[in-house]
JSON list of C-alpha atoms in Angstrom, two decimals:
[
{"chain": "A", "resi": 1392, "resn": "SER", "atom": "CA", "xyz": [-6.96, 16.44, -20.06]},
{"chain": "A", "resi": 1393, "resn": "MET", "atom": "CA", "xyz": [-10.31, 15.34, -18.96]},
{"chain": "A", "resi": 1394, "resn": "LEU", "atom": "CA", "xyz": [-10.47, 17.93, -16.12]},
{"chain": "A", "resi": 1395, "resn": "ASN", "atom": "CA", "xyz": [-9.71, 20.79, -18.57]},
{"chain": "A", "resi": 1396, "resn": "ALA", "atom": "CA", "xyz": [-12.51, 19.57, -20.79]},
{"chain": "A", "resi": 1397, "resn": "MET", "atom": "CA", "xyz": [-14.90, 19.50, -17.89]},
{"chain": "A", "resi": 1398, "resn": "ILE", "atom": "CA", "xyz": [-13.87, 23.03, -16.79]},
{"chain": "A", "resi": 1399, "resn": "SER", "atom": "CA", "xyz": [-14.35, 24.24, -20.36]},
{"chain": "A", "resi": 1400, "resn": "PHE", "atom": "CA", "xyz": [-17.78, 22.71, -20.50]},
{"chain": "A", "resi": 1401, "resn": "ASP", "atom": "CA", "xyz": [-18.81, 24.03, -17.01]},
{"chain": "A", "resi": 1402, "resn": "PRO", "atom": "CA", "xyz": [-16.37, 26.55, -15.43]},
{"chain": "A", "resi": 1403, "resn": "LEU", "atom": "CA", "xyz": [-18.43, 26.44, -12.23]},
{"chain": "A", "resi": 1404, "resn": "PHE", "atom": "CA", "xyz": [-18.11, 22.73, -11.74]},
{"chain": "A", "resi": 1405, "resn": "PHE", "atom": "CA", "xyz": [-16.36, 22.52, -8.36]},
{"chain": "A", "resi": 1406, "resn": "PRO", "atom": "CA", "xyz": [-14.98, 18.99, -8.40]},
{"chain": "A", "resi": 1407, "resn": "ALA", "atom": "CA", "xyz": [-13.16, 19.66, -11.71]},
{"chain": "A", "resi": 1408, "resn": "ARG", "atom": "CA", "xyz": [-11.64, 22.86, -10.49]},
{"chain": "A", "resi": 1409, "resn": "TYR", "atom": "CA", "xyz": [-10.53, 21.57, -7.11]},
{"chain": "A", "resi": 1410, "resn": "ASN", "atom": "CA", "xyz": [-9.09, 18.32, -8.47]},
{"chain": "A", "resi": 1411, "resn": "TYR", "atom": "CA", "xyz": [-7.29, 20.01, -11.30]},
{"chain": "A", "resi": 1412, "resn": "GLY", "atom": "CA", "xyz": [-5.79, 22.33, -8.70]},
{"chain": "A", "resi": 1413, "resn": "ARG", "atom": "CA", "xyz": [-4.62, 19.23, -6.82]},
{"chain": "A", "resi": 1414, "resn": "PHE", "atom": "CA", "xyz": [-3.14, 17.70, -9.88]},
{"chain": "A", "resi": 1415, "resn": "LEU", "atom": "CA", "xyz": [-1.32, 20.93, -10.66]},
{"chain": "A", "resi": 1416, "resn": "PHE", "atom": "CA", "xyz": [-0.16, 21.16, -7.03]},
{"chain": "A", "resi": 1417, "resn": "LEU", "atom": "CA", "xyz": [1.29, 17.66, -7.13]},
{"chain": "A", "resi": 1418, "resn": "GLN", "atom": "CA", "xyz": [3.11, 18.55, -10.31]},
{"chain": "A", "resi": 1419, "resn": "LYS", "atom": "CA", "xyz": [4.57, 21.63, -8.45]},
{"chain": "A", "resi": 1420, "resn": "ASN", "atom": "CA", "xyz": [2.86, 24.01, -10.88]},
{"chain": "A", "resi": 1421, "resn": "PHE", "atom": "CA", "xyz": [1.99, 26.24, -8.06]},
{"chain": "A", "resi": 1422, "resn": "LYS", "atom": "CA", "xyz": [0.98, 29.30, -10.05]},
{"chain": "A", "resi": 1423, "resn": "GLU", "atom": "CA", "xyz": [-1.63, 27.53, -12.05]},
{"chain": "A", "resi": 1424, "resn": "ALA", "atom": "CA", "xyz": [-2.76, 25.46, -9.01]},
{"chain": "A", "resi": 1425, "resn": "SER", "atom": "CA", "xyz": [-3.20, 28.77, -7.07]},
{"chain": "A", "resi": 1426, "resn": "TYR", "atom": "CA", "xyz": [-5.54, 30.02, -9.88]},
{"chain": "A", "resi": 1427, "resn": "GLU", "atom": "CA", "xyz": [-7.56, 26.79, -9.77]},
{"chain": "A", "resi": 1428, "resn": "PHE", "atom": "CA", "xyz": [-7.90, 26.80, -6.05]},
{"chain": "A", "resi": 1429, "resn": "SER", "atom": "CA", "xyz": [-8.89, 30.56, -6.07]},
{"chain": "A", "resi": 1430, "resn": "GLN", "atom": "CA", "xyz": [-11.59, 29.71, -8.62]},
{"chain": "A", "resi": 1431, "resn": "ALA", "atom": "CA", "xyz": [-12.80, 26.69, -6.53]},
{"chain": "A", "resi": 1432, "resn": "LYS", "atom": "CA", "xyz": [-12.80, 29.02, -3.46]},
{"chain": "A", "resi": 1433, "resn": "ASN", "atom": "CA", "xyz": [-15.10, 31.43, -5.38]},
{"chain": "A", "resi": 1434, "resn": "ILE", "atom": "CA", "xyz": [-17.54, 28.65, -6.20]},
{"chain": "A", "resi": 1435, "resn": "ILE", "atom": "CA", "xyz": [-17.67, 27.07, -2.64]},
{"chain": "A", "resi": 1436, "resn": "PRO", "atom": "CA", "xyz": [-16.18, 29.49, -0.22]},
{"chain": "A", "resi": 1437, "resn": "ALA", "atom": "CA", "xyz": [-16.80, 27.32, 2.82]},
{"chain": "A", "resi": 1438, "resn": "TYR", "atom": "CA", "xyz": [-14.65, 24.45, 1.63]},
{"chain": "A", "resi": 1439, "resn": "TYR", "atom": "CA", "xyz": [-11.62, 24.68, 3.92]},
{"chain": "A", "resi": 1440, "resn": "ARG", "atom": "CA", "xyz": [-9.29, 22.69, 1.84]},
{"chain": "A", "resi": 1441, "resn": "ASN", "atom": "CA", "xyz": [-9.12, 25.44, -0.83]},
{"chain": "A", "resi": 1442, "resn": "TYR", "atom": "CA", "xyz": [-7.61, 27.69, 1.84]},
{"chain": "A", "resi": 1443, "resn": "LEU", "atom": "CA", "xyz": [-5.26, 24.95, 2.97]},
{"chain": "A", "resi": 1444, "resn": "HIS", "atom": "CA", "xyz": [-3.78, 24.42, -0.50]},
{"chain": "A", "resi": 1445, "resn": "LEU", "atom": "CA", "xyz": [-3.60, 28.17, -1.09]},
{"chain": "A", "resi": 1446, "resn": "GLY", "atom": "CA", "xyz": [-1.63, 28.61, 2.13]},
{"chain": "A", "resi": 1447, "resn": "LEU", "atom": "CA", "xyz": [0.74, 25.75, 1.20]},
{"chain": "A", "resi": 1448, "resn": "ILE", "atom": "CA", "xyz": [1.37, 27.16, -2.19]},
{"chain": "A", "resi": 1449, "resn": "GLN", "atom": "CA", "xyz": [2.30, 30.51, -0.62]},
{"chain": "A", "resi": 1450, "resn": "ILE", "atom": "CA", "xyz": [4.72, 28.65, 1.74]},
{"chain": "A", "resi": 1451, "resn": "TYR", "atom": "CA", "xyz": [6.28, 26.64, -1.18]},
{"chain": "A", "resi": 1452, "resn": "LEU", "atom": "CA", "xyz": [6.68, 29.84, -3.18]},
{"chain": "A", "resi": 1453, "resn": "GLY", "atom": "CA", "xyz": [8.65, 31.39, -0.19]},
{"chain": "A", "resi": 1454, "resn": "LYS", "atom": "CA", "xyz": [5.87, 33.67, 0.93]},
{"chain": "A", "resi": 1455, "resn": "LYS", "atom": "CA", "xyz": [5.74, 32.06, 4.35]},
{"chain": "A", "resi": 1456, "resn": "GLN", "atom": "CA", "xyz": [4.00, 34.93, 6.14]},
{"chain": "A", "resi": 1457, "resn": "GLU", "atom": "CA", "xyz": [1.10, 35.06, 3.58]},
{"chain": "A", "resi": 1458, "resn": "GLY", "atom": "CA", "xyz": [0.67, 31.22, 3.80]},
{"chain": "A", "resi": 1459, "resn": "GLU", "atom": "CA", "xyz": [0.39, 31.28, 7.65]},
{"chain": "A", "resi": 1460, "resn": "HIS", "atom": "CA", "xyz": [-2.44, 33.72, 7.76]}
]
């Protein structure tokens, strides 16, 4: 996909990481989405939506307590 190509070209390009995570999340591919959101979090730690998505993934995976903290 185009987002994969962008990430391959520049792994620190936040918009590609975050939006690829969103795409994977919507496809219910939570494991890979979690990885992309974690990478995006490392690039821009202050962006709160990374944490929101990571928490939602934990809840969807049945790890409710981790997702609520």
